[in-house]
């Protein structure tokens, strides 16, 4: 026997919870745990734009060769335009190295491995709190992970001053992981003015932003949600951007994502692309051809693109409607308590402020699943379960 000494895996705090929900036999159970968009009927939508793209792929037929290590050229170009808009100076300068990756998680990890090797003295700072897997992913790559102030439990908002102070005091060449929009887990975002205030801090302190863009379109809109990427690119900063299509195209299992590294110039971008490719080859060799076909078709096809944009707008509007519904029902059921954070926080998630005991009661007594931190996936609400959710919350808050 070789493996008797292994520590048992405690399970992932988000994915295990989703499995526990699936196994729960209680009728009327409500899944507000994992970051997945469910439609009004509680299903993961198979978007018509995605189906149409797949129909075109099927009609075209053809073989399924390995993609190049860096992924599909069509998808990589389409990702760059999605992030920056057409004709951005950073693209014209050729200073962006983009890889198609295995989800944005694959991109985050490839970037982490790259940083560990090529910027070995640099630690990474993540927001407090951040997506549960960020710390594990970067520590797993051998980086030292620290955190900067972010969420203000007292107001349900942002500790912006404290965040800026911390960033301004970091060692030079530190990496700073930031959520571009729809912060996971809190739903608390920086305003455009706050992003602008960050630029001189990042530049003067010679910090390397690592942007995570997993929810493009769920905040204010597809273009609007790319604001921070475009601002930092316009300012000429070097940075990493990992972006995902899991949520925006509802293609979770396709593992559709990308990593873009903004460099000083085109020569540096070529060097970076080369070493990113070396990192990928040592990991999973090359990404998925089906994901590339879906994404590149939807982003460039003149019929599919507007179809997809309308679908994203519809998903965002439904989440916002559910935020308003939950806020209204909760405010009526629990007078004297302020639930305005459901209206100000954006995207799929809200930080409810419920403590782990209250979250456990929600699950055990009411079959309502939230992440232990109190994070609620608002995108799991619908007209059929929002009142039940509010009543369960009211009961554990009483
Ligand atoms: C989440 O935060 O729930 C999603 O990003 C899914 C995941 O992999 O954790």
Short mmCIF file of C-alpha atoms and ligand atoms in Angstrom, two decimals:
data_model
loop_
_atom_site.label_atom_id
_atom_site.label_comp_id
_atom_site.label_asym_id
_atom_site.label_seq_id
_atom_site.Cartn_x
_atom_site.Cartn_y
_atom_site.Cartn_z
CA UNK A 1 0.00 0.00 0.00
CA UNK A 2 1.32 3.37 -0.96
CA UNK A 3 -1.26 5.86 0.16
CA UNK A 4 -2.31 5.06 3.69
CA UNK A 5 -0.74 8.25 4.93
CA UNK A 6 -2.97 10.54 2.86
CA UNK A 7 -5.10 13.15 4.58
CA UNK A 8 -8.80 12.71 3.72
CA UNK A 9 -10.07 15.45 1.41
CA UNK A 10 -12.55 17.60 3.30
CA UNK A 11 -14.31 18.49 0.04
CA UNK A 12 -14.69 21.85 -1.62
CA UNK A 13 -16.87 24.30 0.34
CA UNK A 14 -18.91 25.22 -2.74
CA UNK A 15 -18.92 22.11 -4.92
CA UNK A 16 -19.55 19.72 -2.01
CA UNK A 17 -22.48 21.82 -0.93
CA UNK A 18 -23.93 21.61 -4.40
CA UNK A 19 -23.58 17.82 -4.26
CA UNK A 20 -25.28 17.78 -0.84
CA UNK A 21 -28.13 19.76 -2.35
CA UNK A 22 -28.47 17.30 -5.23
CA UNK A 23 -28.63 14.41 -2.75
CA UNK A 24 -31.18 16.13 -0.49
CA UNK A 25 -34.50 14.23 -0.91
CA UNK A 26 -36.68 17.04 0.49
CA UNK A 27 -39.18 18.47 -1.99
CA UNK A 28 -39.09 22.25 -2.24
CA UNK A 29 -35.36 22.45 -1.55
CA UNK A 30 -33.73 25.66 -2.81
CA UNK A 31 -30.21 25.86 -4.20
CA UNK A 32 -28.65 29.28 -3.58
CA UNK A 33 -25.17 27.89 -3.11
CA UNK A 34 -23.15 27.41 -6.28
CA UNK A 35 -22.58 30.27 -8.72
CA UNK A 36 -24.80 29.06 -11.51
CA UNK A 37 -27.58 31.01 -13.22
CA UNK A 38 -30.92 29.19 -13.06
CA UNK A 39 -33.90 30.42 -15.05
CA UNK A 40 -37.40 31.15 -13.78
CA UNK A 41 -38.18 27.40 -13.94
CA UNK A 42 -35.08 26.58 -11.89
CA UNK A 43 -33.18 25.11 -14.85
CA UNK A 44 -29.73 25.88 -16.20
CA UNK A 45 -30.61 27.50 -19.53
CA UNK A 46 -29.29 26.09 -22.77
CA UNK A 47 -29.10 29.43 -24.55
CA UNK A 48 -30.57 29.57 -28.07
CA UNK A 49 -27.41 31.36 -29.25
CA UNK A 50 -25.31 28.44 -27.99
CA UNK A 51 -27.64 25.90 -29.59
CA UNK A 52 -27.48 27.81 -32.87
CA UNK A 53 -23.69 27.94 -32.72
CA UNK A 54 -23.57 24.20 -32.08
CA UNK A 55 -25.97 23.55 -34.97
CA UNK A 56 -23.64 25.47 -37.26
CA UNK A 57 -20.68 23.48 -35.98
CA UNK A 58 -22.51 20.22 -36.57
CA UNK A 59 -23.52 21.29 -40.05
CA UNK A 60 -19.95 22.24 -40.89
CA UNK A 61 -18.79 18.79 -39.80
CA UNK A 62 -15.07 18.19 -40.14
CA UNK A 63 -12.46 16.58 -37.93
CA UNK A 64 -11.58 17.44 -34.35
CA UNK A 65 -7.82 17.85 -34.28
CA UNK A 66 -5.81 19.06 -31.30
CA UNK A 67 -5.98 22.80 -31.00
CA UNK A 68 -2.65 24.61 -30.76
CA UNK A 69 -1.33 24.90 -27.20
CA UNK A 70 -2.53 28.48 -27.02
CA UNK A 71 -6.00 27.55 -28.29
CA UNK A 72 -8.12 28.63 -31.23
CA UNK A 73 -6.90 31.73 -33.05
CA UNK A 74 -10.50 32.75 -33.76
CA UNK A 75 -11.48 32.51 -30.11
CA UNK A 76 -8.37 34.32 -28.90
CA UNK A 77 -8.98 37.22 -31.24
CA UNK A 78 -12.66 37.36 -30.31
CA UNK A 79 -11.78 37.39 -26.60
CA UNK A 80 -9.42 40.30 -27.07
CA UNK A 81 -12.10 42.31 -28.82
CA UNK A 82 -14.67 41.39 -26.18
CA UNK A 83 -12.36 42.59 -23.44
CA UNK A 84 -11.15 45.75 -25.10
CA UNK A 85 -13.55 46.67 -27.88
CA UNK A 86 -12.41 46.92 -31.46
CA UNK A 87 -9.32 48.99 -32.33
CA UNK A 88 -7.98 49.36 -28.80
CA UNK A 89 -4.42 50.76 -28.80
CA UNK A 90 -3.20 47.80 -26.69
CA UNK A 91 -4.31 45.45 -29.48
CA UNK A 92 -2.87 47.66 -32.21
CA UNK A 93 0.44 47.64 -30.32
CA UNK A 94 0.34 43.83 -30.15
CA UNK A 95 1.07 43.96 -26.42
CA UNK A 96 -1.61 41.47 -25.34
CA UNK A 97 -0.83 37.74 -25.18
CA UNK A 98 -4.05 35.72 -25.05
CA UNK A 99 -4.50 32.00 -24.48
CA UNK A 100 -7.71 30.02 -24.65
CA UNK A 101 -7.79 28.12 -21.34
CA UNK A 102 -9.75 25.38 -19.60
CA UNK A 103 -12.30 27.69 -18.02
CA UNK A 104 -11.05 30.85 -16.39
CA UNK A 105 -9.91 28.64 -13.51
CA UNK A 106 -7.47 27.05 -15.93
CA UNK A 107 -6.33 30.53 -16.91
CA UNK A 108 -5.93 31.62 -13.29
CA UNK A 109 -3.83 28.57 -12.55
CA UNK A 110 -1.67 28.82 -15.68
CA UNK A 111 -1.05 32.46 -14.78
CA UNK A 112 -0.22 31.45 -11.21
CA UNK A 113 2.31 28.84 -12.37
CA UNK A 114 3.80 31.39 -14.75
CA UNK A 115 4.16 34.01 -11.99
CA UNK A 116 5.71 31.53 -9.59
CA UNK A 117 8.37 30.73 -12.14
CA UNK A 118 9.03 34.13 -13.70
CA UNK A 119 8.26 36.58 -10.87
CA UNK A 120 9.43 34.36 -8.01
CA UNK A 121 9.76 37.03 -5.32
CA UNK A 122 6.25 38.38 -5.76
CA UNK A 123 3.39 37.51 -3.43
CA UNK A 124 -0.25 37.85 -4.38
CA UNK A 125 -2.89 39.84 -2.50
CA UNK A 126 -6.55 38.86 -2.76
CA UNK A 127 -9.59 40.70 -1.46
CA UNK A 128 -10.93 39.91 2.02
CA UNK A 129 -13.03 37.90 1.33
CA UNK A 130 -12.53 36.41 -2.11
CA UNK A 131 -13.72 33.37 -4.06
CA UNK A 132 -12.93 30.38 -1.85
CA UNK A 133 -10.74 28.78 -4.49
CA UNK A 134 -8.47 31.78 -5.15
CA UNK A 135 -6.30 31.19 -2.13
CA UNK A 136 -6.11 27.44 -2.71
CA UNK A 137 -5.27 27.90 -6.36
CA UNK A 138 -2.45 30.39 -5.86
CA UNK A 139 -1.05 28.67 -2.77
CA UNK A 140 -1.18 25.44 -4.75
CA UNK A 141 1.04 27.09 -7.35
CA UNK A 142 3.51 28.02 -4.60
CA UNK A 143 2.71 31.72 -4.24
CA UNK A 144 2.37 33.44 -0.90
CA UNK A 145 -1.23 34.62 -0.62
CA UNK A 146 -2.14 37.65 1.50
CA UNK A 147 -5.30 39.71 1.62
CA UNK A 148 -6.27 43.36 1.39
CA UNK A 149 -9.33 44.95 3.09
CA UNK A 150 -12.43 44.85 0.92
CA UNK A 151 -15.83 44.08 2.38
CA UNK A 152 -17.33 46.24 5.10
CA UNK A 153 -19.62 44.06 7.21
CA UNK A 154 -21.00 47.11 8.98
CA UNK A 155 -22.33 48.73 5.81
CA UNK A 156 -22.54 45.84 3.35
CA UNK A 157 -20.29 47.98 1.13
CA UNK A 158 -16.64 48.51 0.30
CA UNK A 159 -13.71 49.48 2.56
CA UNK A 160 -12.22 51.53 -0.22
CA UNK A 161 -9.98 53.80 1.85
CA UNK A 162 -8.49 50.85 3.72
CA UNK A 163 -8.07 48.95 0.47
CA UNK A 164 -6.17 51.86 -1.13
CA UNK A 165 -3.98 52.34 1.94
CA UNK A 166 -3.01 48.68 1.97
CA UNK A 167 -2.29 48.57 -1.75
CA UNK A 168 -0.20 51.74 -1.51
CA UNK A 169 1.98 50.05 1.11
CA UNK A 170 2.57 46.72 -0.64
CA UNK A 171 6.04 45.63 -1.67
CA UNK A 172 6.76 46.70 -5.24
CA UNK A 173 5.98 44.13 -7.93
CA UNK A 174 3.31 42.48 -5.80
CA UNK A 175 0.42 40.88 -7.65
CA UNK A 176 -3.07 42.16 -6.77
CA UNK A 177 -6.02 39.98 -7.64
CA UNK A 178 -9.20 41.97 -8.27
CA UNK A 179 -12.69 41.05 -9.42
CA UNK A 180 -13.62 43.16 -12.43
CA UNK A 181 -17.36 43.09 -11.68
CA UNK A 182 -19.94 41.15 -9.63
CA UNK A 183 -17.48 40.40 -6.84
CA UNK A 184 -17.57 36.80 -5.66
CA UNK A 185 -18.66 36.30 -2.87
CA UNK A 186 -19.94 39.72 -1.78
CA UNK A 187 -21.52 41.36 -4.84
CA UNK A 188 -19.73 44.58 -3.81
CA UNK A 189 -17.94 46.29 -6.71
CA UNK A 190 -15.72 49.31 -7.20
CA UNK A 191 -17.36 52.22 -8.99
CA UNK A 192 -15.71 53.61 -12.14
CA UNK A 193 -14.45 56.56 -10.08
CA UNK A 194 -12.86 54.18 -7.57
CA UNK A 195 -11.16 52.21 -10.33
CA UNK A 196 -9.77 55.52 -11.60
CA UNK A 197 -8.41 56.28 -8.14
CA UNK A 198 -6.65 52.92 -8.10
CA UNK A 199 -4.72 53.51 -11.31
CA UNK A 200 -2.03 55.82 -9.86
CA UNK A 201 -1.62 53.54 -6.83
CA UNK A 202 -1.08 50.51 -9.05
CA UNK A 203 1.28 52.43 -11.29
CA UNK A 204 3.29 54.27 -8.59
CA UNK A 205 3.67 51.16 -6.47
CA UNK A 206 4.55 49.06 -9.55
CA UNK A 207 1.86 46.52 -8.74
CA UNK A 208 0.71 43.85 -11.17
CA UNK A 209 -3.11 43.61 -11.34
CA UNK A 210 -4.52 40.13 -11.87
CA UNK A 211 -8.12 40.65 -12.96
CA UNK A 212 -10.75 37.92 -12.64
CA UNK A 213 -13.69 38.49 -14.98
CA UNK A 214 -16.10 35.59 -14.48
CA UNK A 215 -19.43 37.42 -14.66
CA UNK A 216 -19.22 39.73 -17.65
CA UNK A 217 -22.72 40.95 -18.47
CA UNK A 218 -24.23 40.20 -15.06
CA UNK A 219 -23.36 43.61 -13.57
CA UNK A 220 -24.35 46.50 -15.83
CA UNK A 221 -23.87 45.03 -19.31
CA UNK A 222 -21.33 43.23 -21.46
CA UNK A 223 -19.49 46.41 -22.48
CA UNK A 224 -19.97 48.22 -19.17
CA UNK A 225 -18.60 45.31 -17.16
CA UNK A 226 -15.30 45.46 -19.06
CA UNK A 227 -14.74 49.01 -17.80
CA UNK A 228 -11.86 48.22 -15.45
CA UNK A 229 -10.01 46.13 -18.04
CA UNK A 230 -10.23 48.94 -20.56
CA UNK A 231 -9.28 51.62 -18.04
CA UNK A 232 -6.18 49.79 -16.84
CA UNK A 233 -5.21 48.91 -20.42
CA UNK A 234 -5.67 52.55 -21.46
CA UNK A 235 -3.40 53.58 -18.59
CA UNK A 236 -0.72 51.37 -20.11
CA UNK A 237 -0.48 49.02 -17.13
CA UNK A 238 0.80 45.49 -17.38
CA UNK A 239 -1.75 43.02 -16.04
CA UNK A 240 -3.28 39.58 -16.21
CA UNK A 241 -6.95 39.06 -17.10
CA UNK A 242 -8.64 35.68 -16.70
CA UNK A 243 -12.12 35.66 -18.22
CA UNK A 244 -14.85 33.07 -18.34
CA UNK A 245 -17.85 32.22 -20.51
CA UNK A 246 -19.30 29.68 -18.06
CA UNK A 247 -21.86 32.11 -16.72
CA UNK A 248 -22.30 34.54 -19.59
CA UNK A 249 -22.97 31.75 -22.12
CA UNK A 250 -24.30 29.21 -19.60
CA UNK A 251 -21.70 26.70 -20.77
CA UNK A 252 -20.30 25.66 -17.39
CA UNK A 253 -19.15 22.18 -18.36
CA UNK A 254 -17.55 23.27 -21.63
CA UNK A 255 -14.74 24.94 -19.67
CA UNK A 256 -14.62 28.01 -21.88
CA UNK A 257 -12.21 30.67 -20.71
CA UNK A 258 -9.11 32.66 -21.54
CA UNK A 259 -6.06 34.30 -20.04
CA UNK A 260 -4.74 37.56 -21.43
CA UNK A 261 -1.49 39.12 -20.32
CA UNK A 262 -1.02 42.80 -21.07
CA UNK A 263 2.69 43.48 -21.56
CA UNK A 264 4.94 46.48 -22.08
CA UNK A 265 5.23 45.91 -25.82
CA UNK A 266 4.84 43.33 -28.59
CA UNK A 267 8.26 41.74 -28.04
CA UNK A 268 7.53 41.14 -24.38
CA UNK A 269 4.09 39.76 -25.31
CA UNK A 270 5.75 37.18 -27.56
CA UNK A 271 8.07 36.10 -24.76
CA UNK A 272 5.15 35.84 -22.36
CA UNK A 273 3.03 33.89 -24.84
CA UNK A 274 5.87 31.44 -25.34
CA UNK A 275 6.26 30.73 -21.64
CA UNK A 276 2.52 30.54 -21.11
CA UNK A 277 2.44 27.91 -23.85
CA UNK A 278 5.23 26.01 -22.13
CA UNK A 279 3.19 26.12 -18.90
CA UNK A 280 0.07 24.80 -20.64
CA UNK A 281 1.95 22.03 -22.43
CA UNK A 282 3.26 20.80 -19.09
CA UNK A 283 -0.25 20.90 -17.62
CA UNK A 284 -3.05 19.88 -20.01
CA UNK A 285 -1.33 20.30 -23.38
CA UNK A 286 -4.09 22.16 -25.20
CA UNK A 287 -7.65 23.38 -24.58
CA UNK A 288 -11.07 22.17 -25.81
CA UNK A 289 -12.11 22.57 -29.42
CA UNK A 290 -15.85 22.52 -28.75
CA UNK A 291 -15.65 25.45 -26.32
CA UNK A 292 -13.65 27.43 -28.84
CA UNK A 293 -16.23 26.77 -31.56
CA UNK A 294 -19.12 27.98 -29.45
CA UNK A 295 -17.43 31.11 -28.14
CA UNK A 296 -15.81 32.26 -31.35
CA UNK A 297 -18.98 31.75 -33.37
CA UNK A 298 -21.20 33.60 -30.93
CA UNK A 299 -18.83 36.53 -30.55
CA UNK A 300 -18.31 37.16 -34.26
CA UNK A 301 -21.44 35.88 -36.02
CA UNK A 302 -23.66 38.87 -36.93
CA UNK A 303 -26.83 36.89 -36.13
CA UNK A 304 -25.63 35.09 -33.01
CA UNK A 305 -23.95 38.02 -31.30
CA UNK A 306 -27.08 40.15 -30.82
CA UNK A 307 -29.03 37.03 -29.85
CA UNK A 308 -26.50 36.29 -27.12
CA UNK A 309 -26.39 39.90 -25.92
CA UNK A 310 -30.17 39.88 -25.52
CA UNK A 311 -29.96 36.61 -23.58
CA UNK A 312 -27.34 38.03 -21.22
CA UNK A 313 -29.44 41.15 -20.75
CA UNK A 314 -32.42 38.95 -19.91
CA UNK A 315 -30.49 36.94 -17.32
CA UNK A 316 -29.19 40.11 -15.69
CA UNK A 317 -32.67 41.69 -15.62
CA UNK A 318 -34.16 38.56 -14.01
CA UNK A 319 -31.53 38.57 -11.27
CA UNK A 320 -32.17 42.25 -10.62
CA UNK A 321 -35.91 41.59 -10.42
CA UNK A 322 -35.27 38.81 -7.89
CA UNK A 323 -33.08 41.13 -5.84
CA UNK A 324 -35.96 43.61 -5.68
CA UNK A 325 -38.50 40.87 -4.81
CA UNK A 326 -36.37 39.41 -2.03
CA UNK A 327 -35.67 42.86 -0.65
CA UNK A 328 -39.37 43.73 -0.62
CA UNK A 329 -40.53 40.49 1.01
CA UNK A 330 -37.75 40.47 3.59
CA UNK A 331 -38.26 44.13 4.47
CA UNK A 332 -41.92 43.38 5.11
CA UNK A 333 -41.24 40.19 7.11
CA UNK A 334 -38.36 41.60 9.20
CA UNK A 335 -39.18 45.25 9.86
CA UNK A 336 -36.38 47.32 11.37
CA UNK A 337 -33.63 45.42 9.59
CA UNK A 338 -31.96 46.92 6.54
CA UNK A 339 -31.80 44.67 3.48
CA UNK A 340 -30.75 47.39 1.05
CA UNK A 341 -27.59 45.46 0.30
CA UNK A 342 -29.66 43.22 -1.95
CA UNK A 343 -30.28 46.29 -4.11
CA UNK A 344 -26.77 47.73 -4.10
CA UNK A 345 -24.77 44.52 -4.48
CA UNK A 346 -24.49 43.33 -8.05
CA UNK A 347 -24.29 40.16 -10.07
CA UNK A 348 -25.06 36.64 -8.97
CA UNK A 349 -24.06 36.95 -5.35
CA UNK A 350 -25.01 38.77 -2.20
CA UNK A 351 -23.38 38.57 1.18
CA UNK A 352 -26.33 38.18 3.51
CA UNK A 353 -24.47 38.66 6.77
CA UNK A 354 -25.98 35.39 8.04
CA UNK A 355 -23.56 33.57 10.30
CA UNK A 356 -22.58 29.90 9.85
CA UNK A 357 -25.14 28.78 12.46
CA UNK A 358 -27.92 30.62 10.67
CA UNK A 359 -26.76 29.19 7.33
CA UNK A 360 -26.81 25.70 8.86
CA UNK A 361 -30.33 26.26 10.18
CA UNK A 362 -31.47 27.43 6.74
CA UNK A 363 -30.21 24.17 5.26
CA UNK A 364 -31.25 21.80 8.03
CA UNK A 365 -34.66 23.24 8.90
CA UNK A 366 -35.74 24.87 5.63
CA UNK A 367 -33.77 23.09 2.87
CA UNK A 368 -32.38 26.45 1.69
CA UNK A 369 -28.73 26.14 0.67
CA UNK A 370 -26.31 29.06 1.03
CA UNK A 371 -22.52 28.93 1.26
CA UNK A 372 -21.25 28.83 4.86
CA UNK A 373 -19.92 32.40 4.62
CA UNK A 374 -23.49 33.63 4.13
CA UNK A 375 -23.07 34.06 0.38
CA UNK A 376 -26.32 33.71 -1.50
CA UNK A 377 -26.52 33.00 -5.21
CA UNK A 378 -29.39 35.32 -6.04
CA UNK A 379 -29.50 33.76 -9.51
CA UNK A 380 -31.08 30.67 -7.92
CA UNK A 381 -34.17 32.63 -6.88
CA UNK A 382 -37.40 32.61 -8.88
CA UNK A 383 -41.03 33.61 -8.36
CA UNK A 384 -41.70 30.12 -7.05
CA UNK A 385 -39.12 30.13 -4.24
CA UNK A 386 -38.39 33.74 -3.33
CA UNK A 387 -41.09 34.04 -0.67
CA UNK A 388 -40.13 30.68 0.85
CA UNK A 389 -36.50 31.87 0.95
CA UNK A 390 -37.45 35.16 2.59
CA UNK A 391 -39.57 33.38 5.19
CA UNK A 392 -36.79 30.97 6.02
CA UNK A 393 -34.35 33.86 6.38
CA UNK A 394 -36.80 35.74 8.55
CA UNK A 395 -37.12 32.66 10.79
CA UNK A 396 -33.38 32.28 11.35
CA UNK A 397 -32.98 36.02 11.89
CA UNK A 398 -35.74 36.15 14.51
C1 LIG B 1 -18.94 29.70 -7.41
O1 LIG B 1 -18.25 30.55 -6.85
O2 LIG B 1 -19.90 29.15 -6.86
C2 LIG B 1 -18.64 29.32 -8.83
O3 LIG B 1 -17.60 30.11 -9.31
C3 LIG B 1 -18.42 27.87 -9.00
C4 LIG B 1 -17.14 27.39 -8.40
O4 LIG B 1 -16.41 26.69 -9.10
O5 LIG B 1 -16.85 27.65 -7.24
#
